[in-house]
Short mmCIF file of C-alpha atoms and ligand atoms in Angstrom, two decimals:
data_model
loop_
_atom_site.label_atom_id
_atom_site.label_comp_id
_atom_site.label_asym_id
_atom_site.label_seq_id
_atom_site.Cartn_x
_atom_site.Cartn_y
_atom_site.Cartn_z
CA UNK F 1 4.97 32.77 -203.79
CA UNK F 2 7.70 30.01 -204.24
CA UNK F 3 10.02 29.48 -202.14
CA UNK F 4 13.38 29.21 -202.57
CA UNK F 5 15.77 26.25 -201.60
CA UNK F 6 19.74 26.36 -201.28
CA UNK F 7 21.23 23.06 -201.28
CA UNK F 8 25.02 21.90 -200.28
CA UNK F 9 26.43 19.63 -202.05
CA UNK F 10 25.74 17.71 -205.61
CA UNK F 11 27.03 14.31 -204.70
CA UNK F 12 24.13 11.58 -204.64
CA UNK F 13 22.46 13.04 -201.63
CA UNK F 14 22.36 16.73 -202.73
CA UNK F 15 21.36 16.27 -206.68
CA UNK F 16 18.12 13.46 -205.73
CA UNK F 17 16.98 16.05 -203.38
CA UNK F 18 17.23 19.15 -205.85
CA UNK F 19 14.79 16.88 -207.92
CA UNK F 20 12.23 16.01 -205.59
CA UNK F 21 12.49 19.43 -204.60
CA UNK F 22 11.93 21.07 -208.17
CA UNK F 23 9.28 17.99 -208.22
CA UNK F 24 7.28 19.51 -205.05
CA UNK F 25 7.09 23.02 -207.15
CA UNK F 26 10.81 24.68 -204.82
CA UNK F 27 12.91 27.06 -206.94
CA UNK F 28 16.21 25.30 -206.17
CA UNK F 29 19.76 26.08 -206.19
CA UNK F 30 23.02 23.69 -205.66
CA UNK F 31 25.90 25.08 -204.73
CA UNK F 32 28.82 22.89 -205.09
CA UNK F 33 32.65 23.42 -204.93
CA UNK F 34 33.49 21.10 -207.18
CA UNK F 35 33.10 21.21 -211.26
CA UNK F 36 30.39 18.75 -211.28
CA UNK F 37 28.53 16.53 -209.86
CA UNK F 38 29.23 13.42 -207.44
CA UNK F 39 33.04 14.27 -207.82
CA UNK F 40 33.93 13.13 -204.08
CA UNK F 41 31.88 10.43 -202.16
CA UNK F 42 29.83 9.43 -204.94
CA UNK F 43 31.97 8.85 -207.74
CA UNK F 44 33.25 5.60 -207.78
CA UNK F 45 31.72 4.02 -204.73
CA UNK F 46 30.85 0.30 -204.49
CA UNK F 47 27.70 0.37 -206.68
CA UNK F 48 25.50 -1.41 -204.48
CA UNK F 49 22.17 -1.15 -203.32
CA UNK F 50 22.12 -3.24 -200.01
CA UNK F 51 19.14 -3.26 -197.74
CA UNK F 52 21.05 -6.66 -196.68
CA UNK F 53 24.19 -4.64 -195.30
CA UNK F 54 21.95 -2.84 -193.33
CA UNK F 55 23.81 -3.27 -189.80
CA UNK F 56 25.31 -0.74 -188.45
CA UNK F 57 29.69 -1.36 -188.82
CA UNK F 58 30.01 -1.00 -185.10
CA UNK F 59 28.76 -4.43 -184.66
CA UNK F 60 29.50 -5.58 -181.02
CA UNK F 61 33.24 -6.91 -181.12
CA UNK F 62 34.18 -4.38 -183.84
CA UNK F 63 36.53 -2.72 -180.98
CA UNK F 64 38.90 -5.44 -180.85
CA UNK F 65 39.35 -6.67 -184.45
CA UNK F 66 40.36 -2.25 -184.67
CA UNK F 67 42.72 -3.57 -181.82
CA UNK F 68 43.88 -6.02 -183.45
CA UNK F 69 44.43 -4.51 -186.46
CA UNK F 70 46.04 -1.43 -185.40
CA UNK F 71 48.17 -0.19 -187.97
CA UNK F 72 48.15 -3.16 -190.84
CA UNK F 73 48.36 -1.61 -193.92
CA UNK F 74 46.90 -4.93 -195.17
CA UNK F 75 43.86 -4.59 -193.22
CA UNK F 76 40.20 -4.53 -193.77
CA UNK F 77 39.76 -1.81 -190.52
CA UNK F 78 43.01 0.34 -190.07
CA UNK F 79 43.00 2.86 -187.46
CA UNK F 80 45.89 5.18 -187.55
CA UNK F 81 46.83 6.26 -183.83
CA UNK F 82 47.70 10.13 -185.21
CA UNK F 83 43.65 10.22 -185.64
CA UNK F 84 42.91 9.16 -182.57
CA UNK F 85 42.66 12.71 -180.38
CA UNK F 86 40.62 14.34 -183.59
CA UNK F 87 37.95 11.07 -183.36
CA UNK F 88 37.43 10.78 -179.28
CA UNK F 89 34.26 11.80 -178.55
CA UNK F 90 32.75 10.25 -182.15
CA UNK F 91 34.59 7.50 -181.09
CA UNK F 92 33.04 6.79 -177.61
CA UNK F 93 29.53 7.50 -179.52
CA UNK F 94 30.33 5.37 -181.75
CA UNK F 95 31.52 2.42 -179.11
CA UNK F 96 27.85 3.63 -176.85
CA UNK F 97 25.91 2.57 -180.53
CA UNK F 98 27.32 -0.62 -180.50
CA UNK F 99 25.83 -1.96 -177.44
CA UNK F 100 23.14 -4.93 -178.52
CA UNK F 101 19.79 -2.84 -178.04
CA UNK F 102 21.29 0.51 -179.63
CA UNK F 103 22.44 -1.36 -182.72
CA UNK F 104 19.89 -3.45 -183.31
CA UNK F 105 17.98 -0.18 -183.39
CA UNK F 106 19.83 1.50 -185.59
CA UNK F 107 20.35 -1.30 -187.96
CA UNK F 108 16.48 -2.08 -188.27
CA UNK F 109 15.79 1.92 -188.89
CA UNK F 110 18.41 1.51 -191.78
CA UNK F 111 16.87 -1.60 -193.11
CA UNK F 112 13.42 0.43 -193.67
CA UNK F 113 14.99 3.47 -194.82
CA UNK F 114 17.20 1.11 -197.52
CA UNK F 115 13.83 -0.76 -198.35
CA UNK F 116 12.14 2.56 -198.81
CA UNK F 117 14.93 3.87 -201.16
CA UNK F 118 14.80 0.77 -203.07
CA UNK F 119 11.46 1.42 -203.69
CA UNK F 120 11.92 5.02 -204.21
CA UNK F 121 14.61 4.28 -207.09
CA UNK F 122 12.71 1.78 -209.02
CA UNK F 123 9.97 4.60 -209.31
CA UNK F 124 13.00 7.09 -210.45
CA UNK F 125 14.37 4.73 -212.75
CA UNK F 126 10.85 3.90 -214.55
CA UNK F 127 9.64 7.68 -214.21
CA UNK F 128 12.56 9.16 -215.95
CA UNK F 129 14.01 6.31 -218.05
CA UNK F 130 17.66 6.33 -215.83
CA UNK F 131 20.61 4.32 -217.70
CA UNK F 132 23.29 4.01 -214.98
CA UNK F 133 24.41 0.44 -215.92
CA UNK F 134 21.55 -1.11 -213.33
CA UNK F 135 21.25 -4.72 -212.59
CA UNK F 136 18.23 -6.28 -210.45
CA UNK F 137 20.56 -9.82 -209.71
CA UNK F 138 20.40 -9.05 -205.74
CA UNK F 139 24.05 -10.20 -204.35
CA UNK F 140 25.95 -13.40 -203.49
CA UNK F 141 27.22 -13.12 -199.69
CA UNK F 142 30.45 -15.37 -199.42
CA UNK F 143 31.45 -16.67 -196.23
CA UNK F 144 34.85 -18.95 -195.17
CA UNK F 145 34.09 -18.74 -192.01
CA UNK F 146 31.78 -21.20 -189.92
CA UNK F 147 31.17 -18.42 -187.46
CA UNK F 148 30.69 -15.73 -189.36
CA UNK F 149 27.79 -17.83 -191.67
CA UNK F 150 25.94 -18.69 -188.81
CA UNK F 151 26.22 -14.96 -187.41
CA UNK F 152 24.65 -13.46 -190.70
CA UNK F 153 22.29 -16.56 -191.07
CA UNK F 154 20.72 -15.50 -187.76
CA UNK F 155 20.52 -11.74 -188.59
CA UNK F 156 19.21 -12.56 -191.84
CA UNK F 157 16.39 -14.66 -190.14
CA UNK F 158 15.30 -11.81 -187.31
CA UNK F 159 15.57 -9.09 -190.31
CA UNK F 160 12.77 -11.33 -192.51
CA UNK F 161 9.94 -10.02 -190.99
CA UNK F 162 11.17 -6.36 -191.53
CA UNK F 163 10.91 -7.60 -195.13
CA UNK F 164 14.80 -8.72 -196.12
CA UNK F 165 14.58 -11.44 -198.25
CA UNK F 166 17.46 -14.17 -198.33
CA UNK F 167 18.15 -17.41 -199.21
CA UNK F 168 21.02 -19.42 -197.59
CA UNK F 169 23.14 -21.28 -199.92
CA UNK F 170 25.70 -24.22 -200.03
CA UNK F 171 29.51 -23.45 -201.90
CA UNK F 172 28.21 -25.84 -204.51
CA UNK F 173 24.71 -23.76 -205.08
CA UNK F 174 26.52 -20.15 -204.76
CA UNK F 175 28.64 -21.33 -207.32
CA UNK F 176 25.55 -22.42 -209.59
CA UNK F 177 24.49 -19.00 -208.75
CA UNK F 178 27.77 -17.56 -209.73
CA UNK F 179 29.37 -19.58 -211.84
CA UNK F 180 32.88 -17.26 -211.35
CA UNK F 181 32.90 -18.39 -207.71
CA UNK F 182 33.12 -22.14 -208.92
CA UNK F 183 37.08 -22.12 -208.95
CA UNK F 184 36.81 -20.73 -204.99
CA UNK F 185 33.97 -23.13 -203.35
CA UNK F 186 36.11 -25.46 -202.12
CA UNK F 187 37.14 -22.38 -199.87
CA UNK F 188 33.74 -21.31 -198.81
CA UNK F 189 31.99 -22.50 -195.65
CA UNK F 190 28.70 -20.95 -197.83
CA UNK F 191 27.09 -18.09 -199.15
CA UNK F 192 23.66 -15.62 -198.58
CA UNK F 193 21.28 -14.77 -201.33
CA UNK F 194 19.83 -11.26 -200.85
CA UNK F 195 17.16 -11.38 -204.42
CA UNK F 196 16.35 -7.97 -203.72
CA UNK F 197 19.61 -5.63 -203.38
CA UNK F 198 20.67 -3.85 -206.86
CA UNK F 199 23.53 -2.70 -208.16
CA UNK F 200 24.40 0.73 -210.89
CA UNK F 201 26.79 3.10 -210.90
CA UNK F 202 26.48 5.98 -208.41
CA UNK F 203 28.02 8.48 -210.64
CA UNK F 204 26.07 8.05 -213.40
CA UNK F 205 23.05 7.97 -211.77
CA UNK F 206 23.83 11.37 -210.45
CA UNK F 207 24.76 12.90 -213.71
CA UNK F 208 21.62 11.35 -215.15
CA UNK F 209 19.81 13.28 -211.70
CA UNK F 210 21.61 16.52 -211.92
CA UNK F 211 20.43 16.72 -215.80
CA UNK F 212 16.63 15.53 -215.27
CA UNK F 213 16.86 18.36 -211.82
CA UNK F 214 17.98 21.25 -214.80
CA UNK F 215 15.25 20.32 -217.04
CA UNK F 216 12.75 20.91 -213.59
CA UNK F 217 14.47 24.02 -213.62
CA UNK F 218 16.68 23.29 -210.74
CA UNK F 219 19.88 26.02 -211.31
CA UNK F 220 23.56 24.38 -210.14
CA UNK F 221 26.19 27.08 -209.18
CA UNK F 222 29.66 24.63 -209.22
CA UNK F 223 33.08 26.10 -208.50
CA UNK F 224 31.08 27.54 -205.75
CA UNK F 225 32.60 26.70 -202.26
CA UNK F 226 30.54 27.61 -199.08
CA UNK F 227 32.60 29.21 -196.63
CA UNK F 228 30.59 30.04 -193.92
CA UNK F 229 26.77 29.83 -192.81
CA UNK F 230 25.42 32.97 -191.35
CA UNK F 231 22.59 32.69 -189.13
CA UNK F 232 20.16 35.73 -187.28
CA UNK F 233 18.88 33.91 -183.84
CA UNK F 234 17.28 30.66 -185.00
CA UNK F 235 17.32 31.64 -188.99
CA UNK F 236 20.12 30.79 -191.75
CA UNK F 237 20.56 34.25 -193.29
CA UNK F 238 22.55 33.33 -195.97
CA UNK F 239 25.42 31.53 -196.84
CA UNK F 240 28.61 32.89 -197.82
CA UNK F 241 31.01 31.67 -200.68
CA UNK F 242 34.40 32.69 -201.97
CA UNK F 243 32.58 34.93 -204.86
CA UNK F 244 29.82 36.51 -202.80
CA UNK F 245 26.90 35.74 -200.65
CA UNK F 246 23.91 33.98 -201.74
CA UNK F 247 19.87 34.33 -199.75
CA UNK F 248 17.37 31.79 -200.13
CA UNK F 249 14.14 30.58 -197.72
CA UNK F 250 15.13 27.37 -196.94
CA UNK F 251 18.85 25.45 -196.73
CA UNK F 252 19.97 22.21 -197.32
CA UNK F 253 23.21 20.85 -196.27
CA UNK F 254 24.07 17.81 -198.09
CA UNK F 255 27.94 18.32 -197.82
CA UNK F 256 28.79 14.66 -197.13
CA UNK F 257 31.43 14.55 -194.49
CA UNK F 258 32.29 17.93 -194.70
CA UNK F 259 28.92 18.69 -193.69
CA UNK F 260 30.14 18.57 -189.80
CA UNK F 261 32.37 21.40 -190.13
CA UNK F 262 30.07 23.80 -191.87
CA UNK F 263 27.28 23.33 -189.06
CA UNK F 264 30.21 23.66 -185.93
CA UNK F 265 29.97 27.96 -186.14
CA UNK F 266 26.44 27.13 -185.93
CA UNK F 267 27.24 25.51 -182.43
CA UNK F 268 25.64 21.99 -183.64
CA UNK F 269 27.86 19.30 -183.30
CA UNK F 270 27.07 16.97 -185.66
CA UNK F 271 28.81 12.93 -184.64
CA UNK F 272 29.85 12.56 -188.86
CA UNK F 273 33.77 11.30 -189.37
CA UNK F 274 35.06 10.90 -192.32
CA UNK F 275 35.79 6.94 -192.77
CA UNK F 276 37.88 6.61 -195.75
CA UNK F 277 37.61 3.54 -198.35
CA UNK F 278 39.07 2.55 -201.96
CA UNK F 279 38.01 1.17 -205.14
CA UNK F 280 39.59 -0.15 -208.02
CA UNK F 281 37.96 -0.36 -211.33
CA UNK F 282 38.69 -2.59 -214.04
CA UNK F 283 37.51 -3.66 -217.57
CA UNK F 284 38.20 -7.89 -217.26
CA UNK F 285 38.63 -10.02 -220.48
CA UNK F 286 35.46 -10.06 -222.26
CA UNK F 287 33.43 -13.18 -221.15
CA UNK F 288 34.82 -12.99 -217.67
CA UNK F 289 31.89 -10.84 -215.70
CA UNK F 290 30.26 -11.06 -212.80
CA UNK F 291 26.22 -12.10 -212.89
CA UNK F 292 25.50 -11.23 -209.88
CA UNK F 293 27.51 -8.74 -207.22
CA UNK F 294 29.85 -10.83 -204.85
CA UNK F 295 30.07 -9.14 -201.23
CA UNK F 296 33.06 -10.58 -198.92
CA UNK F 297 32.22 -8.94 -195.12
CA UNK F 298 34.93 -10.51 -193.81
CA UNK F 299 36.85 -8.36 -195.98
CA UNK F 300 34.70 -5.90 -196.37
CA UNK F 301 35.30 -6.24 -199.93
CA UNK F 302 32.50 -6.01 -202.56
CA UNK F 303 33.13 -6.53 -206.12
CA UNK F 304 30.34 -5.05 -208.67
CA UNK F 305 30.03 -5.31 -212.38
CA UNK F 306 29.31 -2.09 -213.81
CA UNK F 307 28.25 -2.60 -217.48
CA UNK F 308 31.36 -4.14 -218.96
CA UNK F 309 33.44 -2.93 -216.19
CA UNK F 310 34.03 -4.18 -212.60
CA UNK F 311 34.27 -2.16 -209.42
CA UNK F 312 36.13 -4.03 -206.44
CA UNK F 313 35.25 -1.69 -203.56
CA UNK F 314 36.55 -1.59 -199.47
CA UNK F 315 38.32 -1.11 -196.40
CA UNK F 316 37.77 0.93 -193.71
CA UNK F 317 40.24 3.84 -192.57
CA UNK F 318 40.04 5.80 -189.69
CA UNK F 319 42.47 8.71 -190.72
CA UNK F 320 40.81 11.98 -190.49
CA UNK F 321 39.83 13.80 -193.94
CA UNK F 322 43.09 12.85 -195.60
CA UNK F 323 42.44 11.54 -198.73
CA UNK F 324 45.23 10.47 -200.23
CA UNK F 325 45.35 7.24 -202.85
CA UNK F 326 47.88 5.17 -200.30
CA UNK F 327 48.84 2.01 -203.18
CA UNK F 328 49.71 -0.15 -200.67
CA UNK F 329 45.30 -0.11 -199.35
CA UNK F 330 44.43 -0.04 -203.44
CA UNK F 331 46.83 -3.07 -203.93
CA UNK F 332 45.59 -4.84 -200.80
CA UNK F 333 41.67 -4.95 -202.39
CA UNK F 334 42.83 -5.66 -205.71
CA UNK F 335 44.72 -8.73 -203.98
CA UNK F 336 41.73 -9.90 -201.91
CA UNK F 337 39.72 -9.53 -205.14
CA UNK F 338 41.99 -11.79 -207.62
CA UNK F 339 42.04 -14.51 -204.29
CA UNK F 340 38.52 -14.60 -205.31
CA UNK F 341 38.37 -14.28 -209.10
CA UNK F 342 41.57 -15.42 -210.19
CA UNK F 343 40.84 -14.60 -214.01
CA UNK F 344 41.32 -11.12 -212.84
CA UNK F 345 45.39 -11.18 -213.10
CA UNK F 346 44.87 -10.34 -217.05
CA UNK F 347 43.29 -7.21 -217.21
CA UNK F 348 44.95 -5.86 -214.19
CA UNK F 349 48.71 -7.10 -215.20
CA UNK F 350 48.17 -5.21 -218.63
CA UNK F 351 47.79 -1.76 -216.10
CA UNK F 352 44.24 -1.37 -216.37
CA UNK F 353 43.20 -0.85 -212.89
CA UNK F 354 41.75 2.90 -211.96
CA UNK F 355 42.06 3.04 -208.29
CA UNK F 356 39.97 5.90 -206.11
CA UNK F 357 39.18 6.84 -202.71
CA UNK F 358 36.55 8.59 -200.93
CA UNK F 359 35.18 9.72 -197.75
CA UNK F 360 32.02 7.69 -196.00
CA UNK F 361 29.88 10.40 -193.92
CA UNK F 362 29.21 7.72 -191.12
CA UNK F 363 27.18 8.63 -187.96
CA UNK F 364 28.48 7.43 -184.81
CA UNK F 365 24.96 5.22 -184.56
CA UNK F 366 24.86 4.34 -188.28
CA UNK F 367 21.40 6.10 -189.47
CA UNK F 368 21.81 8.88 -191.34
CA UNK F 369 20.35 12.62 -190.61
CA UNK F 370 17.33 13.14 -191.88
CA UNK F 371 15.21 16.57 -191.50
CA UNK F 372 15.09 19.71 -189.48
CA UNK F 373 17.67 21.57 -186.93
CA UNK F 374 17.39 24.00 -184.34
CA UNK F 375 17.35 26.59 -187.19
CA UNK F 376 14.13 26.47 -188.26
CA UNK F 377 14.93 26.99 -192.07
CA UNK F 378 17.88 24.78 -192.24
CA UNK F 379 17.42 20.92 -192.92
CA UNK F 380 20.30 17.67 -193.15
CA UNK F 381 20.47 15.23 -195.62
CA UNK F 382 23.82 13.38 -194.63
CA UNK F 383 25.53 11.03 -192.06
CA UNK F 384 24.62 7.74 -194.94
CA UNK F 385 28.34 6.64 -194.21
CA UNK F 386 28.28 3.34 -196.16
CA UNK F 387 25.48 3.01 -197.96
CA UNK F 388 24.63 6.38 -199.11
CA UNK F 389 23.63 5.34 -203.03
CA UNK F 390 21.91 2.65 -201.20
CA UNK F 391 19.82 5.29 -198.80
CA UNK F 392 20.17 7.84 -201.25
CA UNK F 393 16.24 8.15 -202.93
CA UNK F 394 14.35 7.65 -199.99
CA UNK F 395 16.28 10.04 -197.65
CA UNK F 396 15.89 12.63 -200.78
CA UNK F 397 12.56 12.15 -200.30
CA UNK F 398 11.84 12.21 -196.84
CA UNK F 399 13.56 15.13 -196.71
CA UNK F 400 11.80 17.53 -199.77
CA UNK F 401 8.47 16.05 -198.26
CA UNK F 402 9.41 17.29 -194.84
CA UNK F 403 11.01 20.46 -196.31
CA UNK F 404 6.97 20.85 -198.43
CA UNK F 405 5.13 20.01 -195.01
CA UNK F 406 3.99 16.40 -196.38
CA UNK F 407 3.70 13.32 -193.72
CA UNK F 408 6.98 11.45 -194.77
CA UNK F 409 5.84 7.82 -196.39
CA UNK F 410 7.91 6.22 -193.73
CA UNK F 411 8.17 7.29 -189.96
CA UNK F 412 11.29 9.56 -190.00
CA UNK F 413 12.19 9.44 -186.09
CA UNK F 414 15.04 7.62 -185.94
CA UNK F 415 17.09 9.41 -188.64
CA UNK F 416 16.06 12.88 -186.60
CA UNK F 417 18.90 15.42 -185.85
CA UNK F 418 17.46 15.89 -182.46
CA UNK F 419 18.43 12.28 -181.47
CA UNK F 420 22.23 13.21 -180.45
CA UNK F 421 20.60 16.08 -178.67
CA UNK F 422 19.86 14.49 -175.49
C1 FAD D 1 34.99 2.98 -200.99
C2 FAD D 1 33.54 3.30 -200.83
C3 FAD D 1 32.60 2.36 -201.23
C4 FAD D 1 31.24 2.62 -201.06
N1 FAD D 1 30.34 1.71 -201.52
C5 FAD D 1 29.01 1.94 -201.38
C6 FAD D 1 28.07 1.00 -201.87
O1 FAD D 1 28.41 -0.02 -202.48
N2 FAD D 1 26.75 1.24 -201.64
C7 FAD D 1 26.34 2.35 -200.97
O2 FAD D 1 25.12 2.47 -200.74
N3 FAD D 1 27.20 3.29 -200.55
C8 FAD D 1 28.54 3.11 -200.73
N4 FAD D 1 29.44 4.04 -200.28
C9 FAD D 1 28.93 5.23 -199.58
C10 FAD D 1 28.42 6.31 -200.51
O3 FAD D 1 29.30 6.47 -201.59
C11 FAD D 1 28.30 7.63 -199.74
O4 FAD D 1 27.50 7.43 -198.59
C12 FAD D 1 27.66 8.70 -200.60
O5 FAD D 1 28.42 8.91 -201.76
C13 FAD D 1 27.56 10.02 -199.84
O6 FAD D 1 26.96 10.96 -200.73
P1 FAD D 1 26.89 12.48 -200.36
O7 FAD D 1 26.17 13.15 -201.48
O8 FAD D 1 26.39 12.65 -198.97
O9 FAD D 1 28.42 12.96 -200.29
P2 FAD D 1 29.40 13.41 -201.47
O10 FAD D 1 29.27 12.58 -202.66
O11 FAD D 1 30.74 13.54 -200.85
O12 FAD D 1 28.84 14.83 -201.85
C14 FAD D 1 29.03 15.97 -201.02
C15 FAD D 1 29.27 17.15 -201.95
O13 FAD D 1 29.38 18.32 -201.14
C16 FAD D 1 30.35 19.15 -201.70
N5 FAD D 1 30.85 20.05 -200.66
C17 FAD D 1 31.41 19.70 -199.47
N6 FAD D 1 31.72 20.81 -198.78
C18 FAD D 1 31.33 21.87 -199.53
C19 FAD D 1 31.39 23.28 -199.34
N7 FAD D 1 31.90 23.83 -198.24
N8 FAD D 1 30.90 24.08 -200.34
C20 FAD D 1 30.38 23.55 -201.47
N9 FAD D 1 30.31 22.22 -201.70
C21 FAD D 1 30.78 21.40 -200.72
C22 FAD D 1 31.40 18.20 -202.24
O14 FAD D 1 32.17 18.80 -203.26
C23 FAD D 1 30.58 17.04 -202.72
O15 FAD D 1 30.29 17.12 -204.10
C24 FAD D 1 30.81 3.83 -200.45
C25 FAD D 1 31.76 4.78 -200.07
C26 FAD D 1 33.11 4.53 -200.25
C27 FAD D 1 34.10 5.56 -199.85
#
């Protein structure tokens, strides 16, 4: 008999795994609150796909430029001291993870999950013909700073072997590269080639996901909010919503960063906090488009084009779930992003901008959870923080092959829920 699958969410995560699911012969459900899909996390993230960001963001020394920063609207990292009681024990996780050993752990478990997914996608993409404005370019690293080159040089050159690619480049040859960055090489102490990171549109690729899932047969429930999980010993019984309660075999939660707070009845505590970022979109003058995806790091600014729009993408803020569009963060990328491609004032002067922001899931160790709990018929797929469209095929399919009893293609221990159990 088939058996049935409940999933949790229909952001990126949630909708690639109802397809591999329906793929592996499930009769799946996706129960989301909203009236779509990817209406939270994934809608207008930063479009990239970047095994080259795979390090972990508590890097050692993040701690003090927080410190520093505490506060500055204008800043890359903001920390707001009201969320600092409600993100303690994360918090010293998340400090623990960022000792050298731990994070270069996590960051070379996220590096073969991103190469996986990368891999993963391109089969997607030819399989079922995707259009989600995709570009193979790779992306142009851009660095002012001396220290910080030499920093990502070296990572760059221990991560080879593990299969990044990357070429280090001079101002004048980024600029050849990208011929937009001309007018800012003077600036630039140099620049990173990654050939193999991508770039699409999140959103569209999970409207394109959620369509090719209904034609598999996969049924989506939206307007449905999950209130509560119920669970008999170590079984999910069911899961109840605000209209009534719905049974399946198996459950997947795939809530994003809500995700923590539907497993904490459950009495599994889950190290997910909800690090909030912005975007601003724009449609520049025609001619004036990005070839290939510019990421700052020192800004944490990325800036994407999307078809014959551009998506400037960043900032890190540690303010529990609100989510509230604060203009002064939206104006402070949108800034940092003319400082690099001045021809930008146009577009955005004539009031063009569409500014958004979202939620990252992030684990206190930076891998995201992959697999099984406690409960032996309830399974993750979340905790993929920044780089969730990045992460997004392969984890989809680790998890429906661990869900159908298949050996995963890649070892899945370190993205194991069982890791913050010890
Ligand atoms: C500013 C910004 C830029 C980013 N840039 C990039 C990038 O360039 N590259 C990259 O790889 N990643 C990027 N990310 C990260 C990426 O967007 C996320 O990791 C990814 O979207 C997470 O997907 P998800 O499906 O887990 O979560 P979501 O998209 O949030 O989906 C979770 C779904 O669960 C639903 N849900 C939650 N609770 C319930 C409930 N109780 N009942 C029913 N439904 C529920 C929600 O409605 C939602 O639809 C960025 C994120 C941000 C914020």
């Amino acid at each position: 008999m088939t058996s049935s699958v409940a999933v949790i969410g229909a952001g990126l995560i949630g909708t690639t795994t109802a397809w591999y699911l329906a793929e592996r012969g499930f009769d799946v459900t996706v129960l989301d609150r909203r009236e779509g899909p990817a209406l939270e996390t994934s809608y207008a993230n930063g479009g990239l796909l970047t095994p080259s960001e795979a390090d972990p963001w508590n890097a050692p020394g993040t701690l003090g430029r927080l410190l520093r920063w505490l506060g500055r609207e204008d800043s890359p990292l903001l920390l707001r001291p009201a969320a600092l009681p409600g993100m303690l024990r994360w918090g010293i996780d998340f400090l623990r993870a960022s000792r050298p050993v731990p994070h270069r752990h996590s960051t070379e478990a996220i590096l073969r999950l991103a190469l996986y997914s990368i891999h993963a996608l391109n089969e997607l993409r030819h399989q079922l013909n995707l259009d989600y404005a995709a570009l193979s370019n790779g992306t142009v690293k851009i660095f002012r700073d001396y220290r910080a080159l030499e920093q990502s040089l070296e990572l760059a050159e221990a991560l080879r072997p593990l299969g990044l690619e990357s070429h280090p480049l001079k101002p004048s040859a980024a600029a050849a590269l990208e011929p937009l960055l001309s007018v800012i090489a003077d600036q630039l102490a140099g620049a990173i080639h990654y050939p193999a990171d991508q770039s699409g549109d999140a959103h569209l690729f999970t409207l394109e996901m959620a369509k090719h899932a209904a034609t598999a047969g996969v049924k989506f429930r939206f307007n449905t909010s999950v209130q509560a999980i119920h669970a008999d010993g170590a079984h999910i019984g069911g899961l109840i919503t605000q209209q009534d309660e719905i049974h399946a075999d198996i459950y997947v939660l795939a809530a994003g960063s809500y995700t923590p707070l539907l497993v904490r009845p459950l009495k599994l505590r889950l190290p997910i906090y909800p690090v909030k970022g912005y975007s601003v979109t724009i449609v520049p003058a025609q001619g004036y488009s990005l070839r290939v995806p510019v990421v700052d790091s020192e800004q944490k600014l990325v800036l994407t084009p999307l078809g014959d729009r551009l998506r400037i993408a960043g900032t890190a803020e540690f303010n529990g779930y609100d989510i509230t569009l604060n203009t002064a963060r939206s104006g402070s990328i949108l800034r940092q992003a003319m400082a690099i491609l001045p021809g930008l004032a146009g577009p955005v002067g004539q009031g063009g901008a569409i500014s958004w922001t979202g939620l990252r899931p992030m684990t206190c160790d930076g891998p995201p959870v992959l697999g099984g709990t406690p409960y032996g018929n309830l399974f993750f797929n979340t905790g993929h923080g920044p780089l969730g469209w990045t992460l997004c095929a392969g984890s989809a399919r680790i998890v429906a092959d661990a869900i159908a009893g298949r050996t995963p293609d890649i070892d899945p221990g370190a993205y194991r829920f069982s890791r913050f159990m010890r």
